[in-house]
Short mmCIF file of C-alpha atoms in Angstrom, two decimals:
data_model
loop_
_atom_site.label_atom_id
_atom_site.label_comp_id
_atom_site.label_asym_id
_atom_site.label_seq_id
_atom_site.Cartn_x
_atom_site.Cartn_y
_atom_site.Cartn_z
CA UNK A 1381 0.39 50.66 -79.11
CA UNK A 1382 -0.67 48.62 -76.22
CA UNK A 1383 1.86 48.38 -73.25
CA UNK A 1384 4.30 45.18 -72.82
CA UNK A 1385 2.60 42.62 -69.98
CA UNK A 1386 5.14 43.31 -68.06
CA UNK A 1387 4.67 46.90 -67.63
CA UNK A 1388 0.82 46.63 -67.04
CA UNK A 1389 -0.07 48.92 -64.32
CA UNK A 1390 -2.27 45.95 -62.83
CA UNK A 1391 0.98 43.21 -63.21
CA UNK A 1392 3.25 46.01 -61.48
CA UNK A 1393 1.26 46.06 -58.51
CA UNK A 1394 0.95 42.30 -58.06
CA UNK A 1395 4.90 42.34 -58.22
CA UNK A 1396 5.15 44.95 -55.70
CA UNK A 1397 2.49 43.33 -53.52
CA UNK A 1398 4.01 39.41 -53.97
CA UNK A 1399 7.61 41.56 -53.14
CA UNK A 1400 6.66 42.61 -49.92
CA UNK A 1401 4.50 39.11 -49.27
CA UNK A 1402 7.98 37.84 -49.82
CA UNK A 1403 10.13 39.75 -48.01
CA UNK A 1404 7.58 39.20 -45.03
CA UNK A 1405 6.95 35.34 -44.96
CA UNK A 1406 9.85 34.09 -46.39
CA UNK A 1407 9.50 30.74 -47.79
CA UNK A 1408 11.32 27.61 -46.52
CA UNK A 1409 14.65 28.06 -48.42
CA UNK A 1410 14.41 31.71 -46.18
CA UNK A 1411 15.86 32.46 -42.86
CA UNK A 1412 11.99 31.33 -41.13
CA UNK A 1413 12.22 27.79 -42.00
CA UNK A 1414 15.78 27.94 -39.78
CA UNK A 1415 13.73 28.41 -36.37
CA UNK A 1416 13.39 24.55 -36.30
CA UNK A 1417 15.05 22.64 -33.90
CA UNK A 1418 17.60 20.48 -35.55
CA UNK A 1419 20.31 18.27 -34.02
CA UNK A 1420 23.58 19.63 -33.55
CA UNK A 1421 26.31 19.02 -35.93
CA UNK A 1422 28.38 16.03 -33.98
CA UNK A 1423 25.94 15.27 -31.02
CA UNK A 1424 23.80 12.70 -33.06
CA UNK A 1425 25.08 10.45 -30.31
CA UNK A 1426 23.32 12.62 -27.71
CA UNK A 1427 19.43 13.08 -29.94
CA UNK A 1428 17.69 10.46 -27.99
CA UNK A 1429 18.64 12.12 -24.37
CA UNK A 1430 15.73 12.95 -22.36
CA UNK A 1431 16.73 15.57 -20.67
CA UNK A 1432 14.34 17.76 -18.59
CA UNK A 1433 11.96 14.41 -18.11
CA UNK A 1434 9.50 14.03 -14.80
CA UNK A 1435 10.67 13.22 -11.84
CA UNK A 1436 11.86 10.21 -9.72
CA UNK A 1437 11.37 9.58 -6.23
CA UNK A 1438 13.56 7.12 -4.00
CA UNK A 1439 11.92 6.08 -0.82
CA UNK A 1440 14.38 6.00 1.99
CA UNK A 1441 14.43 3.05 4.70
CA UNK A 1442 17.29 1.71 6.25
CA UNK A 1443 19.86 0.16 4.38
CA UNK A 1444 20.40 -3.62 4.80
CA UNK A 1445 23.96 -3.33 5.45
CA UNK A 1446 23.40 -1.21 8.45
CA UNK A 1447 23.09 -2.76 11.09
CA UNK A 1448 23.19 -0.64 14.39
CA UNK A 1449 20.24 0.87 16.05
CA UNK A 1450 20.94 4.51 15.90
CA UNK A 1451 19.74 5.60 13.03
CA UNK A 1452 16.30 4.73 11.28
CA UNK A 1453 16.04 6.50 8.57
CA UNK A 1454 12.82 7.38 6.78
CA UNK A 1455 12.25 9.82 4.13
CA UNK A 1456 12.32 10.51 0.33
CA UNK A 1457 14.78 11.49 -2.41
CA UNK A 1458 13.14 13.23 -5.27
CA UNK A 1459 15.42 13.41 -8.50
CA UNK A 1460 14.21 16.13 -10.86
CA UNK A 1461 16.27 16.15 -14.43
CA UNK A 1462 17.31 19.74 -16.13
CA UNK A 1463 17.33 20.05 -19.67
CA UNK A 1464 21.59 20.82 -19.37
CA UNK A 1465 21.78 17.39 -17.76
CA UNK A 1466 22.26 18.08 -14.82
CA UNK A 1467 20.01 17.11 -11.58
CA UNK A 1468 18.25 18.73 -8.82
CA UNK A 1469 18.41 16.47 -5.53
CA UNK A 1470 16.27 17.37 -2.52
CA UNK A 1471 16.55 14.36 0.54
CA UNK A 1472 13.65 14.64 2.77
CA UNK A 1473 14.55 12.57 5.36
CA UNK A 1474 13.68 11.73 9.40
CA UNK A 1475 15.56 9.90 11.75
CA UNK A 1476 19.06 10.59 9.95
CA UNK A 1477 22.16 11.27 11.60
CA UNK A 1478 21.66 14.17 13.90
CA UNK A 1479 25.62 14.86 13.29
CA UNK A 1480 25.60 15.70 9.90
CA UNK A 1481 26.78 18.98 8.63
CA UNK A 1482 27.73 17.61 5.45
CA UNK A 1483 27.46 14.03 5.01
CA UNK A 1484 27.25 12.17 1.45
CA UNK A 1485 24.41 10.65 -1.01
CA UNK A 1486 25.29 9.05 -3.87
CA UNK A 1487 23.41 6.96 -6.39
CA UNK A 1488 25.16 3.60 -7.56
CA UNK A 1489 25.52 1.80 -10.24
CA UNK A 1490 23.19 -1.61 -8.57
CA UNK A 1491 19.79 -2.55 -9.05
CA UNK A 1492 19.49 -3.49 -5.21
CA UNK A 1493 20.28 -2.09 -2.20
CA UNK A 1494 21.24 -5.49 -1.10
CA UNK A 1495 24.26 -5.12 -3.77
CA UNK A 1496 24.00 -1.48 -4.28
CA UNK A 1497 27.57 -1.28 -6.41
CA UNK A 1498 30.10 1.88 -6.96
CA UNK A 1499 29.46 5.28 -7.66
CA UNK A 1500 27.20 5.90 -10.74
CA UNK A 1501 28.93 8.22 -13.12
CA UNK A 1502 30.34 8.67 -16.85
CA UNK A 1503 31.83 12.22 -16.41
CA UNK A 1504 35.87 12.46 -16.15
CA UNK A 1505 35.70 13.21 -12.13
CA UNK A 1506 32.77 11.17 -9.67
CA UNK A 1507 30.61 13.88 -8.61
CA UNK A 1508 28.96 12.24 -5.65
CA UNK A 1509 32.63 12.51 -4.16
CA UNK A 1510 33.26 16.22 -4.99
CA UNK A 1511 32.02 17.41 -1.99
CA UNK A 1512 28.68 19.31 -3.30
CA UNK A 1513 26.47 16.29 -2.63
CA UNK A 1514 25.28 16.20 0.69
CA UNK A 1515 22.42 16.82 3.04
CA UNK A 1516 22.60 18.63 6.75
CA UNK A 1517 20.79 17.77 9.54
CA UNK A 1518 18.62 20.38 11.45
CA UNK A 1519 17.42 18.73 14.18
CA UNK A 1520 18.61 16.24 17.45
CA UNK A 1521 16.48 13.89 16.32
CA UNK A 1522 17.82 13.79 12.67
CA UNK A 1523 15.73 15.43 10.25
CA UNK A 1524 16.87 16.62 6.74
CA UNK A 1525 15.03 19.09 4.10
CA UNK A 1526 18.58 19.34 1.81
CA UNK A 1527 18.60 20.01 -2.01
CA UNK A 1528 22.22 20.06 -4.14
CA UNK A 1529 22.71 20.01 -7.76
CA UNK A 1530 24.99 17.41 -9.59
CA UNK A 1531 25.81 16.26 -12.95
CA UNK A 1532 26.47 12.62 -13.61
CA UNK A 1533 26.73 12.40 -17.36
CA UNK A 1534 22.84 9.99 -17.05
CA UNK A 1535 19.53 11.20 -18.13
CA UNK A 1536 16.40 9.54 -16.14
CA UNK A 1537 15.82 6.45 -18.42
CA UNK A 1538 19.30 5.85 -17.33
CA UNK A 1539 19.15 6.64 -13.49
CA UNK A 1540 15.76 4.67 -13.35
CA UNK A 1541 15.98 1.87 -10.83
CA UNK A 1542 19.42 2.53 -9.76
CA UNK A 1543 19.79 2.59 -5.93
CA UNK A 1544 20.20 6.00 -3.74
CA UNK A 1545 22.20 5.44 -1.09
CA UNK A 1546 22.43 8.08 2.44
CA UNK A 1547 25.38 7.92 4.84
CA UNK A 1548 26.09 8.67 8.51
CA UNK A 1549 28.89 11.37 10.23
CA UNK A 1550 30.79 8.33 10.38
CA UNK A 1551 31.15 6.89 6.18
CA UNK A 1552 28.43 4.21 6.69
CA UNK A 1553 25.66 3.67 5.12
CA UNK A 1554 22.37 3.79 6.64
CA UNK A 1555 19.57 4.64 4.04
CA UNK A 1556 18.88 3.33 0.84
CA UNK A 1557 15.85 3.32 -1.62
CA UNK A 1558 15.24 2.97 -5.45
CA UNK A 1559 14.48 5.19 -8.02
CA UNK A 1560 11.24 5.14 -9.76
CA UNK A 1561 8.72 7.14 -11.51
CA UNK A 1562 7.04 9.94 -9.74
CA UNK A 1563 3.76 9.08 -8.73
CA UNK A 1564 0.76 11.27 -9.90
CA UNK A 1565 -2.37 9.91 -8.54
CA UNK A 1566 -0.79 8.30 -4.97
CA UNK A 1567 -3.30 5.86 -4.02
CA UNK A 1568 -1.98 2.25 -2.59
CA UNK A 1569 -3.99 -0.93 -2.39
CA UNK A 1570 -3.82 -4.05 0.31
CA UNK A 1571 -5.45 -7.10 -0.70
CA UNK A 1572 -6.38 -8.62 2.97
CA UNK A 1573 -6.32 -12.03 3.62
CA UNK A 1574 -5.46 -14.10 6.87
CA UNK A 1575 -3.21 -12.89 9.60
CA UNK A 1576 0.43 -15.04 9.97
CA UNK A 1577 -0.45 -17.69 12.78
CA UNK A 1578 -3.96 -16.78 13.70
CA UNK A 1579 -5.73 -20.46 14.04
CA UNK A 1580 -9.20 -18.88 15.22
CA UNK A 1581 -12.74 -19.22 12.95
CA UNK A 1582 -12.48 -16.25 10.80
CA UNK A 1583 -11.32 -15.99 7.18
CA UNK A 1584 -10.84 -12.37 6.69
CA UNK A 1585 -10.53 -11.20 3.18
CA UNK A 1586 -11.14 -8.36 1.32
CA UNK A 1587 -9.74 -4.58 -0.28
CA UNK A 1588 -7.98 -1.67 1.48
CA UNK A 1589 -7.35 1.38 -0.67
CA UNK A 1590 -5.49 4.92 1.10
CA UNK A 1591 -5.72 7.73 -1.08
CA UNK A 1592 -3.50 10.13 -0.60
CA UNK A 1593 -4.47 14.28 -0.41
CA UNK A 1594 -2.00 17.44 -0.54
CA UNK A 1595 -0.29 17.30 3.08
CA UNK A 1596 -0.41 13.50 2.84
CA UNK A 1597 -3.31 13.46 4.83
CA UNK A 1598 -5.25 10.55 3.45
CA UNK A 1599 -8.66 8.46 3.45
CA UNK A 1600 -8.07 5.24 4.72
CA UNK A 1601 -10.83 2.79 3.16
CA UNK A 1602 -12.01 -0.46 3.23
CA UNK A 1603 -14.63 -3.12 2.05
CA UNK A 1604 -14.06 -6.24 3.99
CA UNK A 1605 -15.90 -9.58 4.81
CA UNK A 1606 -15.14 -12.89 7.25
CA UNK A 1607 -14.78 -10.66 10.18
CA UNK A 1608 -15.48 -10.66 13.78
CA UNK A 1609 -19.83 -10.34 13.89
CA UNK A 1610 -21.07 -6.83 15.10
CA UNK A 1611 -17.10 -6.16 15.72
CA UNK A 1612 -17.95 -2.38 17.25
CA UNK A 1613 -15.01 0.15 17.44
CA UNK A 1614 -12.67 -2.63 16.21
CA UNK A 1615 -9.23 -1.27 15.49
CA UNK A 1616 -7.59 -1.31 11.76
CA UNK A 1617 -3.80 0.11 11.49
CA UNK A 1618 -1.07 0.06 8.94
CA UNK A 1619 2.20 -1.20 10.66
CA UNK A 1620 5.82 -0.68 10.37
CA UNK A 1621 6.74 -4.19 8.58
CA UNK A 1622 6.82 -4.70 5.28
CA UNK A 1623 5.68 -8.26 4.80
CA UNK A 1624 2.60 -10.78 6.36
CA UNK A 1625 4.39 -13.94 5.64
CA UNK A 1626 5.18 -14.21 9.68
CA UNK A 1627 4.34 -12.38 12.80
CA UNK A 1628 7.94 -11.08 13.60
CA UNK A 1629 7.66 -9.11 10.19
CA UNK A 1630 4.43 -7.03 10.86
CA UNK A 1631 5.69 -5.06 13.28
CA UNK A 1632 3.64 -2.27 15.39
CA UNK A 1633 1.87 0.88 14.52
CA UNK A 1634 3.35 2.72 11.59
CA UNK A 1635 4.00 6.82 12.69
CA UNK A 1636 6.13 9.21 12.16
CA UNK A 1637 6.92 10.18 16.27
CA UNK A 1638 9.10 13.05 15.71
CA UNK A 1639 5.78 14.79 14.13
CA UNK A 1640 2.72 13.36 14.72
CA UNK A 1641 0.73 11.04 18.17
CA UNK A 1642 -0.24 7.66 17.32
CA UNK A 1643 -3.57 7.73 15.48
CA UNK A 1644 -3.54 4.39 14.99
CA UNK A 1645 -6.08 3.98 17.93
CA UNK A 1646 -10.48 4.07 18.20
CA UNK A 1647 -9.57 8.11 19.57
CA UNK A 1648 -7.71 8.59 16.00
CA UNK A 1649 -10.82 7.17 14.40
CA UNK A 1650 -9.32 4.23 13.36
CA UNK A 1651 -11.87 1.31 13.54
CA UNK A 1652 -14.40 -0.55 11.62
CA UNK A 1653 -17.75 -1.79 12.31
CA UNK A 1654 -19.08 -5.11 11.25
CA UNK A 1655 -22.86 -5.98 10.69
CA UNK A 1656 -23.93 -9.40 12.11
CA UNK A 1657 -23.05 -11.26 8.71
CA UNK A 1658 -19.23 -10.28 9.56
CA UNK A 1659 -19.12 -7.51 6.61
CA UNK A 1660 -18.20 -4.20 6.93
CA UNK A 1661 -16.98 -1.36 4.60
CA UNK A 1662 -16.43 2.08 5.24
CA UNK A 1663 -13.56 5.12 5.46
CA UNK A 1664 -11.81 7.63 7.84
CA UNK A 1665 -8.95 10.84 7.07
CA UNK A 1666 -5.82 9.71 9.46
CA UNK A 1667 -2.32 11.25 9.05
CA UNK A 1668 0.61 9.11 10.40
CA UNK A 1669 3.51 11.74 9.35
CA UNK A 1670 4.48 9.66 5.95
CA UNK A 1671 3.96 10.07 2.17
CA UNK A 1672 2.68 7.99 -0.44
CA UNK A 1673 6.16 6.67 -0.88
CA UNK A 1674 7.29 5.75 2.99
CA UNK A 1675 3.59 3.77 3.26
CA UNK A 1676 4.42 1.98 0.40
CA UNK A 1677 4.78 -1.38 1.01
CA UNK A 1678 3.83 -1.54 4.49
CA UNK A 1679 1.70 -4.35 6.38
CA UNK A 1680 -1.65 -3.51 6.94
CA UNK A 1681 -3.58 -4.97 10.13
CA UNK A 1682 -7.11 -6.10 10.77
CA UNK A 1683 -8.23 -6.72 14.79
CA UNK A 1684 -11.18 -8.20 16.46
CA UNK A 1685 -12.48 -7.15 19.25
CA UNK A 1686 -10.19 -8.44 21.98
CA UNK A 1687 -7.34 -6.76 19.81
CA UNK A 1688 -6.52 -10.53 17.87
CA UNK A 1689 -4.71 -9.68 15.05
CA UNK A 1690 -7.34 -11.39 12.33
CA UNK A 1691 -6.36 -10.39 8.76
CA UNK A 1692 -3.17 -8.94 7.30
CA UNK A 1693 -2.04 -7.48 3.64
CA UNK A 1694 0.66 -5.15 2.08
CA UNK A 1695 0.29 -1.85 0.54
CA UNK A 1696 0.98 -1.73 -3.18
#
């Protein structure tokens, strides 16, 4: 008599064999199909948090509201966002207050820093008044490499545009910059056109494009037309203003003098040369002491010959 199916020496090793298959993969009613991810019970309020996201980068300048002339401040605030919610804040600042052992930044709840608001915060107690946010300055002419860690109850779509705001020894406020996106590739762009005032022949137009490397060393270059004819040597800077609409706004040379000489000069290798149609386009490495961030926005100046300021635009 022929043995039940179920007791076939061939079935009874499939069993065994689809047993231990089992017992090793489970399926996805088993403990394996658990590993998932899956929001927790009560924090659907919380799923859409992106915690742990890129950085942000405020660039320092002084704040409108200040309005002595001890303090210039220049520098960066990098925000970078941990996946408990909490953030990492480094200031990298120059010309700070040189008295500051532990003096405050905050970020507000404003969109400006003409109107920056009140503390930005949704835990119970303000952190940026708990004593733990602060930078210290290393230096008598007020430079700051400070990092703290804070939790403000935000994540970065939240902190994203909201104003960062650096104070003196004294309470007052005397930096401020934005948040924004962190910047991978850290090239800015000046679209040059006619310098505020100048009444002479030329119509200067044309591109200006500074790429920044690791260091913030950068190539500084330019394709340009309308100029001065066989202009030889003739200098080109980026200056401390931030606008070209009048003469009073451009300002001088753009450097950072606690760290770096003036390169803004024909020994720096700052200069053009124009052919005799006027044209010229070319390049040259300069350092100034700045980032990406604290050129941003800054006036950049064509000269002739005679040092006429000719053409003007704005890094963007």
């Amino acid at each position: 008599m022929a043995e039940p199916v179920f007791c076939n020496s061939k079935m009874r090793s499939f069993l065994i064999l689809l047993t231990i298959f089992a017992l090793t993969f489970p399926t996805v009613t088993g403990k394996r199909a658990l590993k998932g991810k899956a929001s927790k019970s009560g924090k659907s309020g919380k799923s859409d948090k992106k915690s742990g996201g890129g950085a942000q980068v405020a660039s320092i300048h002084s704040s409108p509201s200040y309005t002595g002339d001890e303090f210039f401040p220049v520098g960066t605030v990098t925000v970078q966002y941990n996946p408990d919610g909490s953030l990492l804040m480094l200031i990298d600042s120059e010309g700070i207050d040189p008295a500051c052992e532990s003096c405050m930044v905050t970020v507000t709840d404003g969109d400006s820093c003409e109107d920056p608001g009140d503390n930005y915060f949704m835990t119970e107690d303000d952190p940026w008044a708990s004593g733990d946010a602060y930078y210290s300055s290393y230096s008598m002419g007020g430079t700051t490499m400070s990092a703290f860690r804070v939790t403000n109850g935000y994540d970065a779509d939240e902190m994203l545009g909201h104003p960062v705001l650096i104070y003196s020894n004294a309470g007052e406020v005397i930096g401020c910059g934005l948040l924004n996106e962190e910047v991978v590739d850290k090239v800015l762009h000046a679209e040059m056109g006619m310098y505020p005032g100048y009444e002479g022949d030329l119509e200067v137009e044309g591109d200006v494009k500074v790429s920044f490397e690791e260091g913030n060393t950068f190539l500084f270059s330019f394709d340009l037309e309308g100029l001065e004819e066989n202009c030889s040597g003739c200098g080109i800077h980026i200056h401390a203003g931030y606008s070209c609409a009048t003469h009073e706004e451009v300002l001088g040379h753009e450097w950072n003098q606690v760290s770096v000489q003036d390169l803004w000069t024909s020994a720096g290798g700052a200069t053009y040369d124009s052919d005799e149609d006027g044209d010229s386009e070319g390049s040259f490495y300069l350092y100034n002491g700045f980032s990406y961030y604290e050129n941003f926005g800054h006036a950049v100046v064509i000269h002739a010959s005679d040092g006429t300021r000719v053409g003007c635009g704005v890094l963007g």
